[in-house]
Coordinates of C-alpha atoms in Angstrom, one line a residue:
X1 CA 21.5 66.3 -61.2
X2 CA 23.6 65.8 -64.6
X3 CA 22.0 64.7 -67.9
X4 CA 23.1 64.2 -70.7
X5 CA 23.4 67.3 -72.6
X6 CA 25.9 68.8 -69.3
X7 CA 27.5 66.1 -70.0
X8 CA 27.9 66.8 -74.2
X9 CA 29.1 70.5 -72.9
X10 CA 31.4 69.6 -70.2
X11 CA 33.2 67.2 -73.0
X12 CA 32.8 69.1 -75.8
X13 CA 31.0 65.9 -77.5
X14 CA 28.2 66.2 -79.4
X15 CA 24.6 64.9 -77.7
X16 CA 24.4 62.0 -79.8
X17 CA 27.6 61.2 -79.4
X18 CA 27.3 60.7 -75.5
X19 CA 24.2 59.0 -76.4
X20 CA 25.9 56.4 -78.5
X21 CA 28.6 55.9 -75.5
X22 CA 25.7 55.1 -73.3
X23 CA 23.9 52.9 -74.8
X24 CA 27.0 51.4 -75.7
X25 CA 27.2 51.5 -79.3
X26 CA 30.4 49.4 -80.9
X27 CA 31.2 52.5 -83.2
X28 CA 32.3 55.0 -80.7
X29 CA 36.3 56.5 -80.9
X30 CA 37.8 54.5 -77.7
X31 CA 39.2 58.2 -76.7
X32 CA 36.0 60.0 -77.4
X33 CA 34.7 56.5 -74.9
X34 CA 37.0 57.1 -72.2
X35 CA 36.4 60.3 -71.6
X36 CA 32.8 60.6 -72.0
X37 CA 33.0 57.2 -69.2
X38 CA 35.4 59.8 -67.0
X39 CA 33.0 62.6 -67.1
X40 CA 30.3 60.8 -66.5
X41 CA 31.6 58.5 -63.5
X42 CA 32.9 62.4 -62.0
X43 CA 29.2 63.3 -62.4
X44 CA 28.1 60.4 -60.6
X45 CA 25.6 60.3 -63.9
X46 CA 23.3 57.0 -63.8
X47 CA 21.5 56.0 -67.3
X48 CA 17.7 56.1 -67.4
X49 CA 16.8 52.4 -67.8
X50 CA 13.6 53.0 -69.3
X51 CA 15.3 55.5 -71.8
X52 CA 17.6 53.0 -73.0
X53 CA 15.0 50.4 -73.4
X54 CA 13.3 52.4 -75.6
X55 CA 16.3 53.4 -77.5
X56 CA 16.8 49.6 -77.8
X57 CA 13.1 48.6 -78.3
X58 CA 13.7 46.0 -75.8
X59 CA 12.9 45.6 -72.2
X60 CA 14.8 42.4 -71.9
X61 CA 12.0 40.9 -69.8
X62 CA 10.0 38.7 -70.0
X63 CA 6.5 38.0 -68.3
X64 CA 5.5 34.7 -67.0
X65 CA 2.1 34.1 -66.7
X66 CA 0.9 31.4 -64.2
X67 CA -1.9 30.8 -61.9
X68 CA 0.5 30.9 -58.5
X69 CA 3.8 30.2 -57.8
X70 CA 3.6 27.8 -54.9
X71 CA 2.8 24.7 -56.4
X72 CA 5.6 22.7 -57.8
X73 CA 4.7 22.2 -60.8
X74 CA 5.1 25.8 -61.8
X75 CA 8.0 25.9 -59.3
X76 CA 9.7 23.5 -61.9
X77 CA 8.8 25.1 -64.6
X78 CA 9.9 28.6 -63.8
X79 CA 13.3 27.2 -62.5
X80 CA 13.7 26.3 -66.0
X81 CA 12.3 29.6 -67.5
X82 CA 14.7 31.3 -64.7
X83 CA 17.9 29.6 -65.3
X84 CA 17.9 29.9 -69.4
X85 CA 17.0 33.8 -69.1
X86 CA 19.5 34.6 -66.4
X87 CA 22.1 32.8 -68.8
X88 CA 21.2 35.1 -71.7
X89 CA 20.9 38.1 -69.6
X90 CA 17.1 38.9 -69.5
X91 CA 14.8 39.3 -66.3
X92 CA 11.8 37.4 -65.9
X93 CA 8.7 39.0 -63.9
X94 CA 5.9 36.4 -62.8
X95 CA 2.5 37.3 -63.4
X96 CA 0.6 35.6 -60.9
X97 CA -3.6 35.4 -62.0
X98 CA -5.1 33.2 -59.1
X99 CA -7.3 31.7 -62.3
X100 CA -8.8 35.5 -62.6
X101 CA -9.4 36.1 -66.5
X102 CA -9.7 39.6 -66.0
X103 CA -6.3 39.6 -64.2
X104 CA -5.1 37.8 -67.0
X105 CA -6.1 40.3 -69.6
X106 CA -4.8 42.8 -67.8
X107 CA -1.4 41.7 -68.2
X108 CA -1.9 40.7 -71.9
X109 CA -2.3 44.3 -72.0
X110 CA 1.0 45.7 -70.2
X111 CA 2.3 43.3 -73.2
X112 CA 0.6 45.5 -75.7
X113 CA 2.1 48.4 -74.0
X114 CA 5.4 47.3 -74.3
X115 CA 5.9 46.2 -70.8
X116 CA 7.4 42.9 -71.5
X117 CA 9.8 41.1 -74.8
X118 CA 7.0 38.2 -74.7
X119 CA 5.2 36.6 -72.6
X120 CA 5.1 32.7 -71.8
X121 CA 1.8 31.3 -70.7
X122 CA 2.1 28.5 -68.5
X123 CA -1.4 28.3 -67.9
X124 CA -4.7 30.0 -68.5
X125 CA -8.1 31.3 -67.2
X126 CA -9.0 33.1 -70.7
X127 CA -10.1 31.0 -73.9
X128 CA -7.3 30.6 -76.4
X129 CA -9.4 32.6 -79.2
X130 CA -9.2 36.0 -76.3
X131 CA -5.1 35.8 -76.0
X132 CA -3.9 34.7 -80.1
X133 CA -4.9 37.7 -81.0
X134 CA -1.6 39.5 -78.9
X135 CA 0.7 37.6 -80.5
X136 CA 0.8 41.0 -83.3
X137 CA 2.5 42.6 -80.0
X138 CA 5.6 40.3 -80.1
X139 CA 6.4 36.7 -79.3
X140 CA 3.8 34.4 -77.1
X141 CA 5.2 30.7 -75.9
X142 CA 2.1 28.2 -74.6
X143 CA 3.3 25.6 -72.1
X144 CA 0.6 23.7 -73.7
X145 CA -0.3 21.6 -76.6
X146 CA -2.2 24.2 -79.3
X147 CA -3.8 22.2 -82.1
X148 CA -4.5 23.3 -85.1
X149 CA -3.3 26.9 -84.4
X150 CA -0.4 29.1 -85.1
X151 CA 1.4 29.3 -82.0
X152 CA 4.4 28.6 -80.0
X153 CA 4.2 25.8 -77.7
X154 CA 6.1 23.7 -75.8
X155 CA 4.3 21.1 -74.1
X156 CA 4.6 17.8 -71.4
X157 CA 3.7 14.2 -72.7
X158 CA 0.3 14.4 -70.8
X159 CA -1.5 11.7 -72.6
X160 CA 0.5 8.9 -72.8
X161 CA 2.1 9.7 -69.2
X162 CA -1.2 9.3 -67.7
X163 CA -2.4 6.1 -69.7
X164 CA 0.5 4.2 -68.4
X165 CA 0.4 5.6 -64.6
X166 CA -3.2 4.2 -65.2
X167 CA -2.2 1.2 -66.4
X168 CA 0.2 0.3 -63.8
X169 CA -2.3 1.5 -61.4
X170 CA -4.4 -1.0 -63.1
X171 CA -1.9 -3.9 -62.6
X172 CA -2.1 -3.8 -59.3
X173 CA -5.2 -4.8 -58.9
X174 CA -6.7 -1.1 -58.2
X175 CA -10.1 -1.5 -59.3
X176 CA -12.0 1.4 -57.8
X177 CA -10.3 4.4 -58.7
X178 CA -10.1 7.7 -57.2
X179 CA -8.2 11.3 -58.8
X180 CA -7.1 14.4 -57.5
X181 CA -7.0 17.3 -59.8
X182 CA -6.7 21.4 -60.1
X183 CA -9.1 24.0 -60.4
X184 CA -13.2 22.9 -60.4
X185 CA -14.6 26.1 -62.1
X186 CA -13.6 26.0 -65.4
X187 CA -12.8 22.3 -66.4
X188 CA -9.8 22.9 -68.3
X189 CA -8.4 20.5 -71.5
X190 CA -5.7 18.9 -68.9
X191 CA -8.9 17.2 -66.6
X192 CA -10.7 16.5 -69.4
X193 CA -8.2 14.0 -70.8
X194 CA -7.5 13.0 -67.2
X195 CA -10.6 12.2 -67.2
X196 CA -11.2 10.4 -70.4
X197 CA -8.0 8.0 -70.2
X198 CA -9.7 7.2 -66.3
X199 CA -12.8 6.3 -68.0
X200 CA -11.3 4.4 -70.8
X201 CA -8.4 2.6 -68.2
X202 CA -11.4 1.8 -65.7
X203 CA -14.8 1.9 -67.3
X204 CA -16.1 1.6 -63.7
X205 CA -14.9 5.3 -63.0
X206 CA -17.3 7.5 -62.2
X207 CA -17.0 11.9 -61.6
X208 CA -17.9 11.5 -58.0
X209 CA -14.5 10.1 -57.2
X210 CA -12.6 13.2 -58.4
X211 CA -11.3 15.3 -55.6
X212 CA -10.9 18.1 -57.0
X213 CA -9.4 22.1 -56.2
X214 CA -6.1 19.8 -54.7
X215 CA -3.0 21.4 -54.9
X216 CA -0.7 21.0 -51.9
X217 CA -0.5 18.3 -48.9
X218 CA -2.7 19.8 -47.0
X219 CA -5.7 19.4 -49.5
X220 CA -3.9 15.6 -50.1
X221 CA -4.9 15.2 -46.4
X222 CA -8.3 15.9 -47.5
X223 CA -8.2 14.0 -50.1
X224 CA -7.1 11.1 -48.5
X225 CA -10.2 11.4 -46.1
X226 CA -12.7 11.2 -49.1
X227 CA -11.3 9.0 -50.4
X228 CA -11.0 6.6 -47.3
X229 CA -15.2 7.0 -47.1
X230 CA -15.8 5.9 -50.7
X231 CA -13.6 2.7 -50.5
X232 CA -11.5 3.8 -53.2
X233 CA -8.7 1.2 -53.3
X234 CA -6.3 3.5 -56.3
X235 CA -5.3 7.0 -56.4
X236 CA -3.7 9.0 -59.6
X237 CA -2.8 12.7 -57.9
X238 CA -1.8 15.8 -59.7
X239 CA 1.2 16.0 -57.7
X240 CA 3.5 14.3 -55.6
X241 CA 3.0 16.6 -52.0
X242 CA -0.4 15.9 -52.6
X243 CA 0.4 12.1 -52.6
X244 CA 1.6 12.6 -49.7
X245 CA -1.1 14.2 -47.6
X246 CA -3.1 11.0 -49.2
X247 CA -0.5 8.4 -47.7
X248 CA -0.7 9.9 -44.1
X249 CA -3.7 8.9 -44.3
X250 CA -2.6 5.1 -44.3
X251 CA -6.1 3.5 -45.6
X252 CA -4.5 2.4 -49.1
X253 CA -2.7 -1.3 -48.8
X254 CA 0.4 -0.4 -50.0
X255 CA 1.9 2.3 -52.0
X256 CA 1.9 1.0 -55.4
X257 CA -1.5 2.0 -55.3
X258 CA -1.0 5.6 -55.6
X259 CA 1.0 7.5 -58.3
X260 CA 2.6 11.4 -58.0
X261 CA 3.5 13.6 -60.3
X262 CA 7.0 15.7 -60.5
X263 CA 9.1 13.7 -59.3
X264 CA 9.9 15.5 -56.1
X265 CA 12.6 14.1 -53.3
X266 CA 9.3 13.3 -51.0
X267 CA 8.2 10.0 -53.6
X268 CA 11.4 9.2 -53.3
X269 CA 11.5 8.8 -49.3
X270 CA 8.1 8.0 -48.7
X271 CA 8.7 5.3 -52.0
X272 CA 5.9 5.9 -54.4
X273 CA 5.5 6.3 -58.2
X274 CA 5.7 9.1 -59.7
X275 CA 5.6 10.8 -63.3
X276 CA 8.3 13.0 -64.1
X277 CA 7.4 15.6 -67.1
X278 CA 10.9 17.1 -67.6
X279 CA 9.5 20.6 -66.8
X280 CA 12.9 22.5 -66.2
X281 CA 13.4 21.1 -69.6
X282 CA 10.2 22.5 -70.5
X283 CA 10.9 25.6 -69.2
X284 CA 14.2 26.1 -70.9
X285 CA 12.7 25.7 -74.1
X286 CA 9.6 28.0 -73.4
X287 CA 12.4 30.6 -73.0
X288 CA 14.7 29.5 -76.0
X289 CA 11.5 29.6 -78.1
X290 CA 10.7 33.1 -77.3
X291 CA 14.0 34.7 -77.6
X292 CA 14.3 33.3 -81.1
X293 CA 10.7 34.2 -82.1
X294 CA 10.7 31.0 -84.7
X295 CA 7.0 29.3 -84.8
X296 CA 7.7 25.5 -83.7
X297 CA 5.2 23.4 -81.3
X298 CA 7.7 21.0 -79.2
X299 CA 6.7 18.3 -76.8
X300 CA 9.0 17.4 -73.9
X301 CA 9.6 13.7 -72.7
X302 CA 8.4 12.1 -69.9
X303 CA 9.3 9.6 -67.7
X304 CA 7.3 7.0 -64.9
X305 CA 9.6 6.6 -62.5
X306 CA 8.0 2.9 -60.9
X307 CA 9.0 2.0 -57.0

């Protein structure tokens, strides 16, 4: 198999030279171009990937960190992430962590190694003080709000969006509430301010009317079941298929009584509220934010989409 330096001899180009063509530096002689191009297409010669990333310094790719990819919340998010990177000609590999912090840490530390431009962290198992420290590696983007710190963010209207989906919950005339929400073993600062806007919206709220670990329709079917036994009469989900599961379950009144989140096609035909956190948009500017390393904390609009 050809390299590089048969390829110097059989031109009669210096090694660097070829190198320069390869890696497709703008001052190269178009002849001396050409016919290193020729010799190298005659030899059936492929570039070492990895050897021009390191001649570069850049992998162009990034690493997305996330918990898993079928949920549609991260499904929106990484569309955005996805479509932004593909227009600037980077790759993006997930980094799926199932909530495992020692998963997560070991991906934090291929990013030491090099393995990735930057990462984005869409959400995490670890405690922020564990991961700021890798920012000395290269750029880091939190699709959260970080207070007080210096770090990247980009992050959703969660407080206010939830205040007034409990609000209009509220209004009509939902008086015992009940919520569905993520992960149960860690209780992360998302479900804490769910939960604190719940108690402040309806001080009759009480922890035993959380359903939580629900994240797809079938665990809205669940949900809907326990919800049914404790004569809750008002449901704020953490996502619209979740929603849902709850509906089939036909014991609310009416569907008003019930609010999504995502803004997915199925709140539209099965007409219920939803909240719509511009997460593509979130997404693309997770991605512009790491590609232009600048420190900046940005939060995204939102909008309650009432039916």
């Amino acid at each position: 198999m050809a390299n590089i330096r048969d390829i110097a001899r059989l031109t009669g180009y210096s090694v660097s030279t070829v190198s320069r063509v390869i890696n497709q530096h703008p001052y190269v002689d178009e002849v001396k171009r050409a016919e290193i191009l020729a010799m190298m297409k005659k030899l059936d010669y492929v570039p070492n990937a990895s050897a021009r990333q390191l001649s570069y310094g850049k992998t162009r790719n990034i690493g997305v960190i996330l918990p898993y990819a079928n949920h549609p919340y991260f499904d929106q998010l990484i569309g955005g992430i996805i479509e932004s990177a593909f227009n600037e000609d980077y790759k993006v590999t997930l980094l799926p962590t199932n909530y495992q912090a020692d998963r997560e840490m070991m991906y934090l530390e291929e990013f030491a190694g090099k393995a990735f431009d930057g990462l984005i962290i869409t959400s995490r198992a670890n405690h922020l003080e564990a991961l700021l420290p890798y920012q000395k590696y290269g750029p880091i983007v939190f699709c959260e709000e970080i207070k007080e710190k210096k770090a990247n963010c980009v992050f959703i209207d969660r407080e206010q969006s939830i205040e007034e989906a409990l609000l209009f919950l509220r209004d009509q005339g939902v008086r015992r509430l009940g919520v569905t929400l993520g992960r149960s073993s860690r209780l992360s600062y998302n479900s804490k301010i769910t939960l604190e806007l719940c108690k402040k919206v309806f001080p009759d709220f009480e922890k035993q009317h959380v359903y939580w670990d629900c994240i797809d329709h079938e665990q809205g079917v669940k949900a809907g079941t326990f919800f049914e036994k404790q004569a809750i009469d008002g449901v704020l989900t953490n996502s619209d298929t979740v929603a849902a599961g709850i509906l089939q379950q036909s014991f609310l009144e009416s569907n008003r009584q019930i609010v999504g989140r995502d803004n997915l096609l199925i709140s539209e035909i099965m007409d219920f509220s939803t909240i719509d956190h511009g997460l593509i948009a979130c997404g693309e500017m997770a991605f512009q934010l790491l590609i232009e390393e600048r420190l900046e904390q940005i939060k995204i609009p939102y909008r309650f989409i009432e039916r």
